[in-house]
Every structure is written in structure tokens, then in C-alpha cells.
Amino acid sequence: MADEFPIDLKSFKKIKLDPSKSALTSEEKDALKYNIQLLRDAIVYFTAAGAARGVSGHTGGAYDTVPEVCILLALFENPDAGRYVPTVFDEAGHRVATQYILAALDGSIPAEHLLHYREANSKLPGHPELGLTPGVKFSSGRLGHMWPLVNGVALANRDKTVFCLGSDGSQQEGDDAEAARLAVAQNLNVKLLIDDNDVTIAGHPSEYLKGFSVEKTLEGHGLKVITVQGEDIDSLWGGISAIIKHDGPAAVVSKRVMAPGIPAIEGSTHGHDVIPVKAATQYLEARGLGNLVSIYNSIKPLPNPYLCIGSTKEIGANRVLFGEAVNMVLDTLTKEEAASKVMVIDSDLEGSTGLKVIHQKHPEVFIPSGIMERGNFSAAAGFGFDSNKFGVFSTFSAFLEMVISEITMARLNNCNVLCHFSHAGVDEMADNTCHFGVNNMFADNGLSDTHSYLYFPADPAQMVAIVKTVFFNRGLRFIFSTRSKVPWILKEDGSRFFEGDYQFVPGKDDIILEGTAGYVVSFGEMLYRSYDAVLRCRQSGLDVGLINKACLNVVDEQVIRKIGSSSFVLVVESFNQKTGLGSKFGTWLLERQLTPKYSYMGTTKEAIITKIMQLSQ
């Protein structure tokens, strides 16, 4: 890897813009255009390193908003800059490349460090995190969560203007509607610069969310809104200078195609994620920077040299298998029966949570929707308000925390909802803490007179078995999966544990191995790792047993008494150690007057899973 970042960020031209002047001079325009191209080249260059190492990285949004960022930096250089809070807040955390390049510009991190984008332990995760990365000035959290916080910054700085980069995707979140009402009611000097590129992960809002208009929505709340052409620097500056002069909350909505000037991904959903190395190479070569692309040959995904025993070398994606398993159930119905009995609603993540295959094979049950988790969950619940109808809802596990109130309402109304929360735990998560799905036990928030099952299958075969078994069960059911692929669990004879004559029974634990020395209890993607550790212990003469607890919140009385009567019980998971299975399991043992030596291992720090191989020591 090169010792120095080959795009000279030190050539960035520091200029000062005066918002009282609504037109740019030719010198200002030339300097802005130079800066925009410089930063866009750099963003393409270093985010493609994320593609090369296989960790994704979201190029398009950061690339899009470079003109707005360059204008804000020029405003902050103005002698009258004390009137601004000099932070480029952003409500779209996946545009983190913006924050990293700003950190490099101000010298907080060396520019060459950008080439470690999203690499493990590089402190450059997929969303900005305050206190982790030098130069990062805020944690953006999940999509659409920043504007309400920016309102608070404005309330604390009544005499200053606060800027926030926005997006049409972020604006779909309900938090922004609440933020808009407060900003207008308090006449806050919050200025939004919204990239309206009509692209989200699953498609184009103009197609799947007809009627949604960023401008009309904000105007309806009472904001001053100016619509501009984002790639026309005169139009963009005219809009920004106008909203600065306006007393109170205002927004510039920049119309542009996503990733303008990158032919391979321009205007497409592919621009939302990281730019492929081939597309970056084509772009850089067209820019006369083809001499830089050889670096991608030296960046490779890091293979895991460790081979776990007790499971297959072959791996499968449980998050995808969820959708395929649902299709297996729907295939048993006529199209008319399926449409009348089942409704599957997406929150712009169908390709990530397994719903895409349902959309393709059973469009009669599928509702494409926007980035509106709370409303979409409740829509699924409302469909399942009828005891013979069933709503299906899916999103990332981290977003479960956003729908807790809606889960309570669905439970109070005896609704039938099958929920799939993918990206649970921390395995292969290159984003930061806000995207770690580690608090999934929060879903079990009802009183003891009601029950909601939480299921975490250990491998693809068990995912299919669980979905087929519980699909038409009544009430709330939650199924979790990881972002990472997992192997199939094997029996001692080498056959797959959850295939053949295996029958999934809700509430029953799976005894993977009997043991006389004690038991490890695990689930999900930690089961095959625990299995490996247990088998190695047994090879060393320690007869440890293993339990797969796929039903996370139900006590299997027979199994808990078996393992609770042994010498020790160790729970291993990738959930938050404070709120996960381990925090409950010890209580369950004591309630039954079972007193083995007890401990539990879970996620305790960002980007770290406790190494379960320590079990063998």
C-alpha cells in the first residue's frame, strides 16, 4: 500500500464565501469546482478500497454532497464565521466518507489512513462515531436520527446557524417530521441541505413511495424550502445564501442523479453502496488518474484461516433463507389465498433481509415501502389484527429498538406478526455501534400474561424448520439472523443436525452434545464456534456438553434441570452482555434452586466479540 495518499488534499483551496452576496465571482466558482472535483476523486479512490477488501462502504451519498460540503467549509472560513456552529452535521450516517475526508483535511488523521476505510481495527467504521475516530465531531446514529439532535444544538446556540446535510431517504423517517415541527415552532436557525437523488437501497422513492415529496413535506411543516439543481454551482449557492438570510428553519433541496459523473453507477441503486473496483478504475482512468488504481491489487479480503470443527466448510446466508422459507410456505397456497391471508411489507431493505425473493416469486403478498420502520411494523400488525391474517415485517436487528412501542401496541391488540430481524449481533458488521443488533431481547417486553417467541436459528436448515413451523402461529414471533453466512451444524456421524428427521418444537432446546463436566449454552452464529471449542475440549479429555437455545426467551424445563445439575453452565452469545440471554439465564437457574458454577460471555465493546476459544483454557 502506498506510503502517501496520492491525491494531494493539501491542494484544497481555502476560500471565504459571503452569504450576503447571492452570486459567485468567477474566482470563487473556479475554486469551488476545483475543490469539488478534488474531494470527489478522493472519495471514489478510498471508498473503493472498501470494495476491494470486501467490507462495502457507501460511496454515492458522500460523493453527491461534496458541493454542499465545500460551500459549508468556505462559509466557515468567513470572518463572520462565528455566526455558525462549524460542524458539518449529517443525518445520513452512511455518508461517513465525508466525515473522514474532513478529518484528513484538518489534519486529524493522515490522508493515507483513508485507504484503511472500514478495515477492522482501523477506527474508520461505516458510520461516524464520536470519540473513536480523530476529527469526527458527532455520532450520526441510524438514518434520520440527526435532525432532532441538531435542533437541540440550535436551542443551545440561539445566536448561531446550524447546518445539517440531509437526504430524501432520511426524510422518510418519522423522527424528521417531529424535528420539523419543533424547528418551526421554535423558529430555530437550522438549515438543511438535502440531497434528493431519488435513490435508496431498494430502488427509487418516486416509484415505490408515490406521493412522497421532500419539498411539499417540509413546506407543509412550515419550513422555507428552495429547490435547486445540485450540480449547478450557481443554483446551489443561490439557494444556500438565500436560506442563510432567512430567519428561521429552512432547507435547500438539491435535485441530482446519484453519483453524477460516474457512468457505471450514476442514477442507480448501485450508487448507494460502495463503488465497485471496476467502476472506480474506469472513473479514475477517465479522470487521468489511472496510475493510482494498481493499489486495489494489493488490497484483499482477509480470509479466516481458522477452521471450526463440528460444522460444514460450506456456508449459507440465514437472512436470505428466511425469504426462501417463507416462499416454501406460500407455495402451499393459491395466489388468491396467499394475497388474502398474508402481507409482507418491506422497509427499503428487501435485498438485505431476504424479502427480495418473496417480492419476485409472490408479488401478490408484497408491499414495497420506504424507510419507515415504525409505521411499516404497525401496518403489518394491523393486517394481522384479524386472527386469520398474518403480517410479515423485516428490517435490521439494530432497528428493533426503534419499534418497541409499536411492538407493545401490536401485543395489546393480539396481532399476528412474524418479524425477521437480520444483521443480529456483531458478526461481520463493518458499521459502528448504532448498527449492532445486540439488544434483541428488548422484543420480549410484554407482561407475564402474554408471550412472544424469540427465535435465533443456528444454521440455514434450522431457519427453514423454524419458519415452516411458526409461520401461521398466532401472536408476535421474532426470528433473528446474522449479516454473516454460517455453516451447517453436523452430528457426530457427519450428517447435518437440523435436516432429515429433525422437527423444530417451539420452546424446546436442542441437545447438540451430552456432557458430564458441564454445559455450554449458545445460539445463532455463536453455536458453531462454541461447538468447535466444546469438541476441542472433549479431545483434551474434558467432557463438555453443548445446548443450542434457538428459543431465546422460553425456559425448557427438562433441559435447564439437566444442565443446571451439572458442574458448570456457560452462556456464549454475541448479544449485549448487559441485556442478552446470559443476563437472564442465571436467574432462571436460581429460580429453580439450581446452582452450578455460572458465567456468560457476550459483546462488551465496539468491534469486539469475546473469543470463545478461551473456554478451552
Tab-separated table of C-alpha atoms in Angstrom, residues 33-213:
chain	number	residue	atom	x	y	z
A	33	LYS	CA	-15.213	23.487	-8.800
A	34	TYR	CA	-11.586	22.549	-8.149
A	35	ASN	CA	-12.335	21.561	-4.557
A	36	ILE	CA	-15.411	19.566	-5.546
A	37	GLN	CA	-13.519	17.548	-8.121
A	38	LEU	CA	-10.591	17.001	-5.757
A	39	LEU	CA	-12.760	15.614	-2.965
A	40	ARG	CA	-14.911	13.549	-5.294
A	41	ASP	CA	-11.832	11.923	-6.800
A	42	ALA	CA	-10.521	11.189	-3.321
A	43	ILE	CA	-13.828	9.716	-2.109
A	44	VAL	CA	-14.045	7.384	-5.100
A	45	TYR	CA	-10.414	6.396	-4.620
A	46	PHE	CA	-10.502	5.468	-0.954
A	47	THR	CA	-14.034	4.070	-0.683
A	48	ALA	CA	-13.232	1.634	-3.499
A	49	ALA	CA	-10.587	0.262	-1.136
A	50	GLY	CA	-13.530	-0.885	0.991
A	51	ALA	CA	-14.906	-2.727	-2.025
A	52	ALA	CA	-11.520	-4.327	-2.644
A	53	ARG	CA	-11.347	-5.726	0.882
A	54	GLY	CA	-14.983	-6.851	0.757
A	55	VAL	CA	-16.381	-4.623	3.508
A	56	SER	CA	-18.721	-2.421	1.453
A	57	GLY	CA	-18.709	1.299	2.081
A	58	HIS	CA	-21.399	3.652	0.651
A	59	THR	CA	-19.734	5.855	-1.949
A	60	GLY	CA	-22.650	7.606	-3.634
A	61	GLY	CA	-24.134	9.726	-0.851
A	62	ALA	CA	-20.803	11.169	0.245
A	63	TYR	CA	-19.799	11.754	-3.369
A	64	ASP	CA	-23.120	13.504	-4.088
A	65	THR	CA	-22.942	16.057	-1.295
A	66	VAL	CA	-19.381	17.250	-1.880
A	67	PRO	CA	-20.593	20.559	-3.424
A	68	GLU	CA	-22.636	21.342	-0.299
A	69	VAL	CA	-19.688	20.389	1.926
A	70	CYS	CA	-17.262	22.599	0.027
A	71	ILE	CA	-19.641	25.540	0.321
A	72	LEU	CA	-20.030	24.989	4.076
A	73	LEU	CA	-16.259	24.867	4.533
A	74	ALA	CA	-15.975	28.177	2.660
A	75	LEU	CA	-18.659	29.712	4.885
A	76	PHE	CA	-16.782	28.555	7.981
A	77	GLU	CA	-13.684	30.390	6.657
A	78	ASN	CA	-15.579	33.685	6.503
A	79	PRO	CA	-14.507	36.357	9.036
A	80	ASP	CA	-18.104	36.335	10.196
A	81	ALA	CA	-17.970	32.579	10.737
A	82	GLY	CA	-18.709	32.989	14.438
A	83	ARG	CA	-22.349	33.109	13.465
A	84	TYR	CA	-22.209	29.403	12.551
A	85	VAL	CA	-21.751	26.187	14.502
A	86	PRO	CA	-18.766	24.983	12.406
A	87	THR	CA	-19.749	21.319	12.195
A	88	VAL	CA	-20.969	19.538	9.065
A	89	PHE	CA	-23.729	17.558	10.761
A	90	ASP	CA	-25.209	14.810	8.594
A	91	GLU	CA	-28.382	12.791	9.164
A	92	ALA	CA	-27.266	10.068	6.743
A	93	GLY	CA	-24.597	8.176	8.655
A	94	HIS	CA	-23.674	6.029	5.659
A	95	ARG	CA	-22.135	9.192	4.138
A	96	VAL	CA	-19.340	8.680	6.655
A	97	ALA	CA	-16.696	9.104	3.939
A	98	THR	CA	-17.479	12.814	4.163
A	99	GLN	CA	-16.531	12.935	7.827
A	100	TYR	CA	-13.329	11.007	7.213
A	101	ILE	CA	-12.152	13.219	4.392
A	102	LEU	CA	-12.894	16.283	6.537
A	103	ALA	CA	-10.804	14.724	9.307
A	104	ALA	CA	-7.971	14.280	6.810
A	105	LEU	CA	-8.327	17.845	5.546
A	106	ASP	CA	-7.977	19.297	9.037
A	107	GLY	CA	-5.023	17.052	9.861
A	108	SER	CA	-6.770	14.927	12.488
A	109	ILE	CA	-5.863	11.749	10.596
A	110	PRO	CA	-3.190	11.260	7.928
A	111	ALA	CA	-4.699	11.158	4.451
A	112	GLU	CA	-3.100	7.791	3.707
A	113	HIS	CA	-5.114	6.283	6.561
A	114	LEU	CA	-8.231	6.742	4.432
A	115	LEU	CA	-7.118	3.702	2.445
A	116	HIS	CA	-7.946	1.581	5.504
A	117	TYR	CA	-11.607	2.552	5.089
A	118	ARG	CA	-13.879	0.219	7.125
A	119	GLU	CA	-10.983	-2.167	7.732
A	120	ALA	CA	-11.157	-3.976	11.071
A	121	ASN	CA	-9.497	-2.036	13.893
A	122	SER	CA	-8.818	0.969	11.637
A	123	LYS	CA	-11.248	3.175	13.593
A	124	LEU	CA	-12.964	4.025	10.306
A	125	PRO	CA	-16.336	2.250	10.694
A	126	GLY	CA	-19.312	2.596	8.393
A	127	HIS	CA	-20.978	5.348	10.432
A	128	PRO	CA	-19.174	8.215	12.201
A	129	GLU	CA	-18.572	7.692	15.904
A	130	LEU	CA	-17.606	10.473	18.273
A	131	GLY	CA	-14.583	9.591	20.400
A	132	LEU	CA	-13.486	6.715	18.183
A	133	THR	CA	-12.113	8.440	15.087
A	134	PRO	CA	-9.919	11.550	15.473
A	135	GLY	CA	-11.558	14.521	13.780
A	136	VAL	CA	-15.095	13.113	13.831
A	137	LYS	CA	-17.305	15.624	15.624
A	138	PHE	CA	-20.532	13.659	16.131
A	139	SER	CA	-22.131	10.216	16.028
A	140	SER	CA	-24.862	10.183	13.406
A	141	GLY	CA	-26.615	7.047	14.638
A	142	ARG	CA	-29.237	5.483	12.412
A	143	LEU	CA	-30.743	7.080	9.359
A	144	GLY	CA	-32.854	10.143	10.082
A	145	HIS	CA	-31.884	10.491	13.756
A	146	MET	CA	-29.624	13.525	13.464
A	147	TRP	CA	-32.028	16.395	12.762
A	148	PRO	CA	-33.748	16.146	16.174
A	149	LEU	CA	-30.332	16.333	17.840
A	150	VAL	CA	-29.332	19.276	15.645
A	151	ASN	CA	-32.458	21.048	16.880
A	152	GLY	CA	-31.040	20.718	20.373
A	153	VAL	CA	-27.710	22.137	19.207
A	154	ALA	CA	-29.622	25.088	17.766
A	155	LEU	CA	-31.531	25.561	21.027
A	156	ALA	CA	-28.186	25.684	22.834
A	157	ASN	CA	-26.817	28.187	20.278
A	158	ARG	CA	-29.720	30.538	19.625
A	159	ASP	CA	-27.399	33.173	18.201
A	160	LYS	CA	-25.877	30.843	15.610
A	161	THR	CA	-26.873	28.984	12.453
A	162	VAL	CA	-26.602	25.196	12.457
A	163	PHE	CA	-26.304	23.217	9.219
A	164	CYS	CA	-27.305	19.607	8.638
A	165	LEU	CA	-26.835	17.564	5.492
A	166	GLY	CA	-29.983	15.607	4.708
A	167	SER	CA	-31.272	13.119	2.150
A	168	ASP	CA	-34.566	12.034	0.666
A	169	GLY	CA	-34.071	8.684	2.394
A	170	SER	CA	-33.527	10.215	5.835
A	171	GLN	CA	-36.539	12.428	5.353
A	172	GLN	CA	-38.769	9.349	5.167
A	173	GLU	CA	-38.140	8.660	8.861
A	174	GLY	CA	-40.801	9.828	11.309
A	175	ASP	CA	-38.208	11.489	13.545
A	176	ASP	CA	-37.702	14.137	10.888
A	177	ALA	CA	-41.374	15.065	10.873
A	178	GLU	CA	-41.196	15.671	14.620
A	179	ALA	CA	-37.954	17.617	14.210
A	180	ALA	CA	-39.535	19.806	11.536
A	181	ARG	CA	-42.443	20.734	13.794
A	182	LEU	CA	-40.160	21.721	16.671
A	183	ALA	CA	-37.810	23.680	14.424
A	184	VAL	CA	-40.716	25.711	13.053
A	185	ALA	CA	-42.426	26.182	16.416
A	186	GLN	CA	-39.205	27.478	17.997
A	187	ASN	CA	-38.028	29.305	14.858
A	188	LEU	CA	-34.661	27.581	15.081
A	189	ASN	CA	-31.861	28.649	12.767
A	190	VAL	CA	-31.443	25.131	11.402
A	191	LYS	CA	-30.563	24.952	7.721
A	192	LEU	CA	-30.959	21.623	5.921
A	193	LEU	CA	-29.047	20.821	2.744
A	194	ILE	CA	-30.905	17.831	1.322
A	195	ASP	CA	-29.545	15.586	-1.405
A	196	ASP	CA	-32.687	14.485	-3.279
A	197	ASN	CA	-31.288	11.868	-5.662
A	198	ASP	CA	-34.339	9.572	-5.760
A	199	VAL	CA	-32.255	6.523	-4.783
A	200	THR	CA	-32.394	4.320	-1.710
A	201	ILE	CA	-31.189	0.765	-1.159
A	202	ALA	CA	-34.245	-0.947	-2.634
A	203	GLY	CA	-34.989	1.405	-5.506
A	204	HIS	CA	-36.386	4.810	-6.361
A	205	PRO	CA	-38.806	6.520	-3.933
A	206	SER	CA	-40.621	8.089	-6.888
A	207	GLU	CA	-41.649	4.551	-7.872
A	208	TYR	CA	-42.247	2.696	-4.594
A	209	LEU	CA	-43.424	5.633	-2.464
A	210	LYS	CA	-45.644	7.611	-4.801
A	211	GLY	CA	-46.882	10.838	-3.269
A	212	PHE	CA	-43.768	11.424	-1.196
A	213	SER	CA	-42.211	14.822	-1.850
